[in-house]
XYZ file of C-alpha atoms in Angstrom:
570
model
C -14.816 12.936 -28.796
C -14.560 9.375 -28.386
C -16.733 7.266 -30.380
C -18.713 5.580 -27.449
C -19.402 8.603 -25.756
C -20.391 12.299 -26.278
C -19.048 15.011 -24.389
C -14.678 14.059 -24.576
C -14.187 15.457 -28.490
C -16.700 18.067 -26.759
C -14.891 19.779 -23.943
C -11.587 19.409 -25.554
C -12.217 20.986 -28.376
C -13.526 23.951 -26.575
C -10.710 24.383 -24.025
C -8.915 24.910 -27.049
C -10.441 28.162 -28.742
C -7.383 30.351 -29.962
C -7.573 33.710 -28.572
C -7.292 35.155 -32.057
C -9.634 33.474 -32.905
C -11.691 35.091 -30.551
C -10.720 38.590 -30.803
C -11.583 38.581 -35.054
C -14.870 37.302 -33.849
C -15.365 39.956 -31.186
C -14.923 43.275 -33.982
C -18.270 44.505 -35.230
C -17.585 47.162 -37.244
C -19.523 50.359 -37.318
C -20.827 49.615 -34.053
C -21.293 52.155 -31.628
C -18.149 52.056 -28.815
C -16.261 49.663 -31.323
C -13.076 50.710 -29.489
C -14.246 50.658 -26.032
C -15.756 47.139 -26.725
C -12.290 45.421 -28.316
C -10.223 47.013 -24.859
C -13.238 45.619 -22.577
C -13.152 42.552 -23.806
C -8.879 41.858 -24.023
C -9.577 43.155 -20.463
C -12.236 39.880 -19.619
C -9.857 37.869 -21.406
C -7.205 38.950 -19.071
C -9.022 38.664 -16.088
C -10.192 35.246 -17.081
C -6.871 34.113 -18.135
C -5.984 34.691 -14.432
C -9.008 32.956 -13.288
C -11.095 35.814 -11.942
C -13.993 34.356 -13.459
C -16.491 36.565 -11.549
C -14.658 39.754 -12.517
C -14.613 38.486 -16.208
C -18.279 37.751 -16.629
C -18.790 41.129 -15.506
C -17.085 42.374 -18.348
C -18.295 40.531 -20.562
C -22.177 41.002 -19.568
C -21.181 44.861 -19.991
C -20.028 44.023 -23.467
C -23.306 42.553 -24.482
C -25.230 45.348 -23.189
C -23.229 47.773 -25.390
C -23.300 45.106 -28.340
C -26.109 42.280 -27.793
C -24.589 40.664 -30.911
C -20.823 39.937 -29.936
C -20.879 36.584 -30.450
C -17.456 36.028 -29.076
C -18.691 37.774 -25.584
C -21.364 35.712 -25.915
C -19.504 32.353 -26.149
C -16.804 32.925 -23.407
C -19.198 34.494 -21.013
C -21.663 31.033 -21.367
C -17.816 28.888 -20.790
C -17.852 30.640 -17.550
C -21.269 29.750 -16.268
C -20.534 26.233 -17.413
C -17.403 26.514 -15.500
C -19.841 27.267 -12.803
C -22.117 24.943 -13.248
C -24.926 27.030 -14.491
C -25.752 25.338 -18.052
C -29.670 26.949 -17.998
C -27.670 29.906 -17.948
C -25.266 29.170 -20.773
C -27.946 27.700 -23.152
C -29.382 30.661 -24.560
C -26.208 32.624 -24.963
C -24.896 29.561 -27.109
C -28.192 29.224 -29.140
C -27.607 33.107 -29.869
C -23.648 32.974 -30.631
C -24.859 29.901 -33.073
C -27.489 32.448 -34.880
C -25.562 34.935 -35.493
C -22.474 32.662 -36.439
C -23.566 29.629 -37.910
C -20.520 28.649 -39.576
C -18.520 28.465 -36.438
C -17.730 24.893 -34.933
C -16.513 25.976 -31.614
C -19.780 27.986 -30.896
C -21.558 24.702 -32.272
C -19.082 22.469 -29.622
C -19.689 23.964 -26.753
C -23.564 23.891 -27.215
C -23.654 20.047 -28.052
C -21.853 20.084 -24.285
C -24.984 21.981 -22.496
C -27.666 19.880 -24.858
C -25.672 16.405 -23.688
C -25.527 17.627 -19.694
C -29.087 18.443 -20.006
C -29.706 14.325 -21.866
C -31.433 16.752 -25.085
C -30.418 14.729 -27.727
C -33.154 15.442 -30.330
C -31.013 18.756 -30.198
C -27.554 17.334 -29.717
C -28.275 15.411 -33.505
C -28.926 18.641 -34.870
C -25.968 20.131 -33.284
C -23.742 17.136 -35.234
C -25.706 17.496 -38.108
C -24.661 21.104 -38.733
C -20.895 20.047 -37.313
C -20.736 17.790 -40.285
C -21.720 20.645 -42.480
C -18.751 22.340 -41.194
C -16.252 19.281 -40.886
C -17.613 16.530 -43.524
C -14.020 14.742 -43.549
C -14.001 14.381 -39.864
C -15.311 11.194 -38.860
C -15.479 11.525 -35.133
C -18.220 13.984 -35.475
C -19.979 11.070 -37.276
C -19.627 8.920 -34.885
C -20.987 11.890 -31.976
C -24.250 12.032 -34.535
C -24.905 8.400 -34.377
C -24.299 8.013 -30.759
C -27.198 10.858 -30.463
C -29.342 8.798 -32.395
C -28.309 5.524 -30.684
C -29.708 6.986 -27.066
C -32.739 8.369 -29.056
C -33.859 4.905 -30.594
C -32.874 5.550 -33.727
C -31.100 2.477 -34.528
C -31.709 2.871 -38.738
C -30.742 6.315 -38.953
C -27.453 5.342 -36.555
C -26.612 2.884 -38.811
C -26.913 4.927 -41.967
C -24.254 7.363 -40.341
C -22.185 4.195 -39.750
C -22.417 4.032 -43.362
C -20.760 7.444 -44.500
C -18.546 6.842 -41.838
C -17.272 3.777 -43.765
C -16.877 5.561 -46.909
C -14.874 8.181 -45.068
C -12.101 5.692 -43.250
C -12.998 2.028 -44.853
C -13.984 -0.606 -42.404
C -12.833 -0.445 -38.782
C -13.122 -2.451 -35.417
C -14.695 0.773 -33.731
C -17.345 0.961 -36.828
C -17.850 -2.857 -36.269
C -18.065 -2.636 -32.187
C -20.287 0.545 -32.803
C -22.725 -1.604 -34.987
C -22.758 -4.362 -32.971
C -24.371 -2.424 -30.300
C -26.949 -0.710 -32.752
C -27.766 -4.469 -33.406
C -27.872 -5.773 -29.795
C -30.372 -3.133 -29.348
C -32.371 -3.840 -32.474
C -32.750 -7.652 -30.645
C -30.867 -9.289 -33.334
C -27.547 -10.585 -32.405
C -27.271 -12.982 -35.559
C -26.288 -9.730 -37.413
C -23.973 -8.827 -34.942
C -22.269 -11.817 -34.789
C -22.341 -12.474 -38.999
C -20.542 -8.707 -38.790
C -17.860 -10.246 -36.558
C -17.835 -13.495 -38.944
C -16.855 -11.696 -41.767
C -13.506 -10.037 -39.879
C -12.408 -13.580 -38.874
C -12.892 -14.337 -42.475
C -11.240 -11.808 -43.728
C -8.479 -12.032 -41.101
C -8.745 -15.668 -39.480
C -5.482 -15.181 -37.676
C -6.509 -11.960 -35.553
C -7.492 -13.403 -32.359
C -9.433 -9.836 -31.027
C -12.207 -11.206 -33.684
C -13.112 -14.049 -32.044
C -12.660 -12.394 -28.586
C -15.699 -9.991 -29.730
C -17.409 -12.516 -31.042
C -16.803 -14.740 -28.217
C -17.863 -11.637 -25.768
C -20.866 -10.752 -27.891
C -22.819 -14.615 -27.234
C -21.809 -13.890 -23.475
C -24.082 -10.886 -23.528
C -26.724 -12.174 -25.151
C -26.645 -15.180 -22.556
C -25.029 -18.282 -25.301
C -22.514 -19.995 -23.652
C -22.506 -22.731 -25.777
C -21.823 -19.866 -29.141
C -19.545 -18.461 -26.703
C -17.180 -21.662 -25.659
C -17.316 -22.842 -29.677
C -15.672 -19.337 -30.521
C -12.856 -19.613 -27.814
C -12.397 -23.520 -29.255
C -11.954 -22.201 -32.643
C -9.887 -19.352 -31.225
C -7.278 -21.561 -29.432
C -6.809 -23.733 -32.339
C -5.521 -20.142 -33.677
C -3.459 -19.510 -30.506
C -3.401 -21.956 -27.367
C -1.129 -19.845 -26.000
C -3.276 -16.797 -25.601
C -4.183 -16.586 -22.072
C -7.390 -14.832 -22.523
C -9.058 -17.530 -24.612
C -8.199 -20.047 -21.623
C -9.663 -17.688 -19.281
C -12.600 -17.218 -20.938
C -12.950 -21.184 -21.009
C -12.340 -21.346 -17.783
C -15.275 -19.195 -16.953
C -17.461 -21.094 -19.377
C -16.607 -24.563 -17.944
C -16.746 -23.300 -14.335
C -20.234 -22.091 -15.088
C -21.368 -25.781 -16.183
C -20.218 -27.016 -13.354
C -16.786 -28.499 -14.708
C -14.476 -28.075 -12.280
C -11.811 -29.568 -13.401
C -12.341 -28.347 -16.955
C -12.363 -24.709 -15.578
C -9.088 -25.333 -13.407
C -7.527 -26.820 -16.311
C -8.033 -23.946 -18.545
C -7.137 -21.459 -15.668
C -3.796 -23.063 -15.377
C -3.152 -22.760 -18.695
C -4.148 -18.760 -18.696
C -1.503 -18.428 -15.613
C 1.038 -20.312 -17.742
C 1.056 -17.377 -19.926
C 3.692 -14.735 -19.112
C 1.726 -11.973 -21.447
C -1.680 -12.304 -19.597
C -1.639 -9.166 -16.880
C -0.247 -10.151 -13.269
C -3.106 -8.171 -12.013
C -5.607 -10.248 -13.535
C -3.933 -13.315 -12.437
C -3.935 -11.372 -8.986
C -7.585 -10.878 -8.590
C -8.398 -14.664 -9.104
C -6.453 -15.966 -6.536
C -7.940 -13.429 -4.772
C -11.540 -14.828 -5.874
C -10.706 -17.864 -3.766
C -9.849 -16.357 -0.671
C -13.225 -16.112 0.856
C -13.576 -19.903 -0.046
C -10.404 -20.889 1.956
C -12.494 -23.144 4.945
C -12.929 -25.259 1.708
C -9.174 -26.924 1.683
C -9.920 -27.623 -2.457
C -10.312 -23.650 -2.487
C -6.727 -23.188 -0.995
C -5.369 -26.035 -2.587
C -6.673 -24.396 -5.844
C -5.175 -20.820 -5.147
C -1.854 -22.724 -4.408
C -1.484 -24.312 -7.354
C -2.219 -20.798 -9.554
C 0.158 -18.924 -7.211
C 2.850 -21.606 -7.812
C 2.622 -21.118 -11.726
C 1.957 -17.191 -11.140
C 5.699 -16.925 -9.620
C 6.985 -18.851 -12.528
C 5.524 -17.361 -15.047
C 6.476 -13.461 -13.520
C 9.425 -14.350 -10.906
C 10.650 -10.934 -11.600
C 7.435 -9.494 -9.859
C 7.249 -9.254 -5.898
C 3.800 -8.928 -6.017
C 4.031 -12.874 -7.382
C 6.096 -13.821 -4.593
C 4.298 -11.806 -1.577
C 0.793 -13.127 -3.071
C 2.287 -16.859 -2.952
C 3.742 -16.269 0.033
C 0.414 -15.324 1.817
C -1.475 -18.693 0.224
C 1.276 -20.712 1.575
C 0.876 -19.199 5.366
C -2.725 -19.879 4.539
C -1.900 -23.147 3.806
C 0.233 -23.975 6.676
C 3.348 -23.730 4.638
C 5.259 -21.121 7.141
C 8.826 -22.047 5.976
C 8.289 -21.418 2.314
C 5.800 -18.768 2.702
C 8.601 -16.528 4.920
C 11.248 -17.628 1.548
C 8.279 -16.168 -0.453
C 8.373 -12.580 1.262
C 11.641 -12.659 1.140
C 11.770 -13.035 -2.486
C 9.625 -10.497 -3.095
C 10.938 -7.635 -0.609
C 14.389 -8.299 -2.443
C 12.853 -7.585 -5.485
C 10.904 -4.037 -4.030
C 11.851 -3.766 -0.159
C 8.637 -0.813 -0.258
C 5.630 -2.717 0.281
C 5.125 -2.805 4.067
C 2.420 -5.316 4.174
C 5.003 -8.205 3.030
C 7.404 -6.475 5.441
C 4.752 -6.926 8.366
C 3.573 -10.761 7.180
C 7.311 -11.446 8.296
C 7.281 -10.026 11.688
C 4.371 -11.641 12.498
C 5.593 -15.157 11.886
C 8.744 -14.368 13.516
C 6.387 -13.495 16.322
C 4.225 -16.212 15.862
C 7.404 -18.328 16.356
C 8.565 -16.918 19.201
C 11.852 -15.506 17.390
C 12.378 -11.992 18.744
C 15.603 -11.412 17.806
C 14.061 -11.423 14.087
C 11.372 -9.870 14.989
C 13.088 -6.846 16.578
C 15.609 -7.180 13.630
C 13.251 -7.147 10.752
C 10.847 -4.711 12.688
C 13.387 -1.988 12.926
C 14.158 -2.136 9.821
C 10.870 -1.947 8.374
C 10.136 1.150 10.817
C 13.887 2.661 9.163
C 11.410 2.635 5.437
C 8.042 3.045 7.495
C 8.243 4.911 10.285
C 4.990 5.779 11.242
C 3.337 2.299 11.288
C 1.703 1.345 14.426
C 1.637 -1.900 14.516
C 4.937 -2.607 13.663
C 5.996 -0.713 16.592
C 3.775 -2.396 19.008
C 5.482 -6.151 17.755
C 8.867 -4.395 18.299
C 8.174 -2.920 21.454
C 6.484 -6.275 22.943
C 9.702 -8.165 21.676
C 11.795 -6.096 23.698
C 9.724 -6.191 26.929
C 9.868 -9.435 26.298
C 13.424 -9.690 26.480
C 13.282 -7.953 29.260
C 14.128 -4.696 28.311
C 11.642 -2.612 29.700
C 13.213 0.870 28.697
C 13.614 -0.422 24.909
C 10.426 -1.283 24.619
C 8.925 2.131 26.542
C 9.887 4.322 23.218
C 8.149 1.861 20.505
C 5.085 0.931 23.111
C 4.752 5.102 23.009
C 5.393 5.463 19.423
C 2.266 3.039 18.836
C -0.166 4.275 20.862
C 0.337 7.705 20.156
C -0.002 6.720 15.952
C -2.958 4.421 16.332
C -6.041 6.177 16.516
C -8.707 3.496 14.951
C -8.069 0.163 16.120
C -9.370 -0.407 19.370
C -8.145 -3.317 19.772
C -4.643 -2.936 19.101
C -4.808 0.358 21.476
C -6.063 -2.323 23.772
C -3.228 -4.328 23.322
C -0.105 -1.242 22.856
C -1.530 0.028 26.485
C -1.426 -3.109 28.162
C 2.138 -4.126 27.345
C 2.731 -0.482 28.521
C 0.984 -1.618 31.946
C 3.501 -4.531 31.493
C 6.187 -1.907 31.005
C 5.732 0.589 33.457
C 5.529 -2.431 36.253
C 8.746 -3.535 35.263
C 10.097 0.013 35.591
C 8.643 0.530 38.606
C 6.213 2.909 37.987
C 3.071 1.753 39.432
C 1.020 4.931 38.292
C 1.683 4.836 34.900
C 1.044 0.648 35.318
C -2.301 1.353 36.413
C -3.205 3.903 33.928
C -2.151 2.019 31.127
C -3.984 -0.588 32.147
C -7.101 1.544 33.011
C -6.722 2.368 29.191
C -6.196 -1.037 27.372
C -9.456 -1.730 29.215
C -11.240 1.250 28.132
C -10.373 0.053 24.937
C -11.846 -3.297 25.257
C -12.895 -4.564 28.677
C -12.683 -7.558 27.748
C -8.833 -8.098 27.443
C -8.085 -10.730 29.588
C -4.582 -10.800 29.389
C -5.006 -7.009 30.497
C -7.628 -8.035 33.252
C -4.677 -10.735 34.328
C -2.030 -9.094 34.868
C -3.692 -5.769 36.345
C -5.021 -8.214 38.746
C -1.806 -10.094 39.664
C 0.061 -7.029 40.314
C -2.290 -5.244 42.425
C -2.285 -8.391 44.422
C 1.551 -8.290 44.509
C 1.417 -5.070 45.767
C -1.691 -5.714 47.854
C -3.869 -2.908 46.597
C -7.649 -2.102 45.788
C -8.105 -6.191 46.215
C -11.855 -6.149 45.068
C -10.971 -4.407 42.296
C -8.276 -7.309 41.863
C -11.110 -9.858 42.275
C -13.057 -8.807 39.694
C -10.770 -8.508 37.040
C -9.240 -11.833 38.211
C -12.730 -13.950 38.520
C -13.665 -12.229 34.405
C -10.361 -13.606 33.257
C -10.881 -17.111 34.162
C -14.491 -17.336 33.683
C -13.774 -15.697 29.771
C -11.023 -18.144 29.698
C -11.650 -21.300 31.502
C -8.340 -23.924 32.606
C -6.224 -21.521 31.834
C -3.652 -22.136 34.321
C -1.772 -18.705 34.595
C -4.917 -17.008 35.170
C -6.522 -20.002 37.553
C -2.922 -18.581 39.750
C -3.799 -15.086 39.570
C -7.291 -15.743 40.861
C -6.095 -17.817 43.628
C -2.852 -15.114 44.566
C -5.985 -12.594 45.035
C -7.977 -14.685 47.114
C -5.366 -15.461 48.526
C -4.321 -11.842 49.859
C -7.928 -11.496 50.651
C -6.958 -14.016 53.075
C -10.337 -16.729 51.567
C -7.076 -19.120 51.838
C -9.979 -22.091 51.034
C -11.026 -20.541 47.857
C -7.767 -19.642 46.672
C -6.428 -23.610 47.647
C -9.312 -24.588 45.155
C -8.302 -21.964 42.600
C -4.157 -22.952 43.214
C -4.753 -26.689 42.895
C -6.597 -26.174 39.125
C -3.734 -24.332 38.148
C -1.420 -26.876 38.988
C -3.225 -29.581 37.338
C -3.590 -27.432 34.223
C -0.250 -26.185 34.158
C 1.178 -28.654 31.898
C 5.059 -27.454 32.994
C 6.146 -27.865 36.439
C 5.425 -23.998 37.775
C 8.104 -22.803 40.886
C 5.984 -20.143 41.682
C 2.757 -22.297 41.824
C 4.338 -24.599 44.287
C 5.323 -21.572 46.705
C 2.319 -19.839 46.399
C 0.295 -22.917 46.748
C 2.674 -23.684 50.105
C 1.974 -20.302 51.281
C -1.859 -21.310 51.153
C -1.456 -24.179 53.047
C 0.744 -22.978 55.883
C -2.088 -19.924 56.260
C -4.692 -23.327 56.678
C -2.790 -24.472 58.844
C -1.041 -26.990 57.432
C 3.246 -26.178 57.783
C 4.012 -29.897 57.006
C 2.525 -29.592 53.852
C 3.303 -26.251 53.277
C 7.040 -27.283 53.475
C 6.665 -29.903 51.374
C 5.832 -27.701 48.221
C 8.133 -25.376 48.962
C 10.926 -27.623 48.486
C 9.099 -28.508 45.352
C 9.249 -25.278 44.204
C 12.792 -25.080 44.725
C 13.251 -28.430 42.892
C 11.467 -27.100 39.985
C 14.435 -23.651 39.759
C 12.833 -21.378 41.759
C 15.502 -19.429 43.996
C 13.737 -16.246 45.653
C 15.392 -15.708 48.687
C 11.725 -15.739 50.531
C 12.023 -19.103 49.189
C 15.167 -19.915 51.043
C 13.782 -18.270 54.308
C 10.232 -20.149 54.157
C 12.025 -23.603 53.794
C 14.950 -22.940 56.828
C 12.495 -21.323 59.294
C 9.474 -24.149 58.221
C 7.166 -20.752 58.185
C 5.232 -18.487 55.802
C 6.932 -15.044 54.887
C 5.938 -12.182 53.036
């Protein structure tokens, strides 16, 4: 057992019984059926060594009928009701095996188990006290006693089995951390802490000392004890990156800022100190990052956290995601690089990349870098979608069909990104085409979230296009601008629906905000915003933004035909 809590040493020891072992303790001689009894129970062990537990007990409950006394039938048949769970059960088969065999520690083990599940310590000392009988060389069943009388309250006697301990292995940190506690409890931390004293003493150079002692006057609420010890402790070793982040913690609870940054600088300085400590405070200041001295903080400690471990990608994809968070895109993309050349398996670095090379408008890298992050992760939803949305984007529809697919058939969770994968397959089947499928995507991304106006958009503009269910149109049309207000694309769509719902007044009012939003000089604007004005009534105007419309590159040959005949088309 280990020697801060009871039950490890325990349940080892007992899945350990030797089956010789058992079968000497299971002969009774002169005992009626002495033969049949040995056969029935190698036949339990059998059946329990192929885990027919149920088919053993039986056997073993026949046993004890025949022979009441077998302690060995005894013992394995209360293992199997603890394997089930049933401890009331087991108890009073161990109490019995331990009466008729006193003297045997594995009888004694697996009762100090049931007394410790059921918290009966008063019992569980007794149990240790008779296991030291039996094993008075062995101190971990000392330290199993005094840990029963340590959750009793019996600090005094727990001590005084500290004591033989001692003379058994000499001093020790466990007998020291073991008394501490004892101490602690007893409401007198002085001792503790003289206890710790005299180990620095004795070895001034072992810095785990002062850590105790520096962690004992942080639990008994001293941080001024507590920041002397790590003082004295770095004068020892200021390179130990422990004793600087204990400072740090110190100094940051009084308030000293820069004292606490200081000290955590030094602590990340420190090669030895574990990455995934270092991790988890730069983590701490995520949820701080609207501060800008939080993210310049985390900067600074993921700066020195690639120096100090640059053979680590987890250094370089953590430092990578401060920098994006910090505006840095350039060097935070050379970050992920670093680290996925260093372990090319970690799909959330391989993912941060996409999405700046989507956030950038690069699709070439983002189909590039996509695919090959679907060749190691295949089954990753969102990197399909960004793959399949960078090839509808360039235009090829069929491309971007299979990845679209691939998406929405792995996504089952995210709403919103179903939302999303559906309309760009709305996008996808129009392009192709396939107006069913368009409308049914659609239909989905919005049962999804009904509130996607780029899905409300272009659902609308292409159902105008094709001049279909135009109310339907409207609606969608008149929620995208109103969720979205000035945005010119969608200001168009409204006013190419009113338009085909021939309220040519509305949609001139609708047209004319999209042109002054558009802040790009829009072909198809200017044509559909002449095809408004010739259905007023106005053809001289009318003509005059058509040829604007071919000034500004557009070259539809209903373009051509409106400007030579001077007359609206479809």
């Amino acid at each position: 057992m280990g020697k801060k809590q009871i039950g490890i040493f325990v349940l080892l020891m007992v899945c350990c019984v030797p089956f010789k072992t058992l079968k000497a303790q299971s002969l009774h001689p002169g005992t009626p059926g002495e033969g049949d009894v040995e056969q029935m129970f190698y036949a339990a062990l059998s059946k329990k060594t192929v885990e027919d537990n149920a088919g053993a007990a039986a056997v073993f409950t026949k046993i004890l009928e025949i022979d009441p006394n077998n302690d060995a039938s005894l013992y394995e048949l209360a293992n199997i009701k603890k394997l089930q769970k049933k401890y009331p059960d087991a108890l009073p088969l161990l109490e019995k095996a331990v009466t008729i065999k006193p003297d045997n520690s594995w009888y004694w083990l697996s009762l100090a188990d049931v007394y410790e599940k059921n918290n009966d310590f008063l019992k569980l000392e007794n149990v240790f006290t008779q296991l030291i009988r039996l094993n008075p060389d062995k101190p971990d069943v000392y330290f199993d006693k005094a840990n029963a009388l340590f959750l009793q309250g019996k600090y005094d006697d727990a001590l005084k089995v500290y004591d033989a301990v001692e003379k058994i292995t000499g001093p020790s940190d466990d007998l020291t951390l073991n008394r501490q506690k004892v101490y602690l409890k007893q409401g007198n931390p002085d001792k503790a802490a003289a206890s710790l004293e005299a180990l620095i003493a004795a070895s001034p150079n072992n810095i785990r000392y002062y850590l105790m002692l520096a962690d004992l006057y942080n639990s008994v609420n001293q941080p001024d004890k507590t920041a002397k010890v790590l003082e004295r402790a770095k004068k020892v070793d200021p390179n130990n990156g422990l004793i600087h982040l204990g400072l740090a913690d110190i100094y940051r609870d009084k308030k000293n800022v820069d004292g606490s940054f200081s000290e955590l600088e030094q602590a990340f300085s420190v090669p030895e100190l574990s990455i995934d400590q270092k991790i988890r405070i730069i983590a701490g200041y995520i949820p701080q990052f609207a501060d800008p001295n939080a993210r310049a903080s985390a900067l600074a400690l993921s700066k020195l956290l690639v120096t100090s471990h640059p053979e680590d990608a987890r250094a370089h994809a953590i430092y990578g995601d401060i920098l994006l968070q910090n505006d840095k895109v350039s060097e935070a993309k050379a970050s992920y690089k670093k680290s996925i050349a260093i372990n090319d398996q970690v799909y959330e670095v391989r993912e941060q990349l996409v999405r700046i090379a989507m956030g950038e408008n690069d699709l070439a890298t983002v189909i590039k870098d996509g695919e090959e992050a679907l060749s190691f992760f295949p089954n990753q939803a969102e990197m399909n979608y960004f793959v399949g949305l960078a090839w509808l984007q360039k235009k090829d529809a069929k491309k971007a069909l299979t990845y679209l697919k691939n998406a929405a058939s792995l996504e089952l969770q995210d709403k919103e990104l179903l939302s999303q994968t559906y309309s760009a397959l709305g996008d996808c089947y129009h392009e192709l085409l396939n107006n069913k499928l368009s409308d049914e995507s659609y239909d989905k991304s919005l049962q999804y979230n009904a509130e996607n106006i780029y899905t409300l958009n272009n659902y609308a503009y292409y159902l105008a296009v094709r001049g279909e269910n135009l109310i339907k149109a409207a609606t969608m049309a008149k929620h995208a601008v109103e969720a979205k207000p000035n945005e010119a694309s969608f200001e168009d769509t409204y006013a190419w629906v009113l338009f085909k719902q021939k309220k040519y007044t509305e949609a001139k009012t609708w047209m004319e905000k999209a042109m002054l939003h558009n802040k790009d000089k829009s072909a198809t604007q200017a044509e559909h915003y002449g095809d408004i004005l010739f259905n007023m009534g106005n053809a001289d105007a009318a003509l005059q933004s058509w040829i604007k419309a071919k000034e500004y590159g557009g070259k539809s040959a209903g373009l051509e035909r409106k400007i030579n005949e001077k007359k609206y088309s479809e």
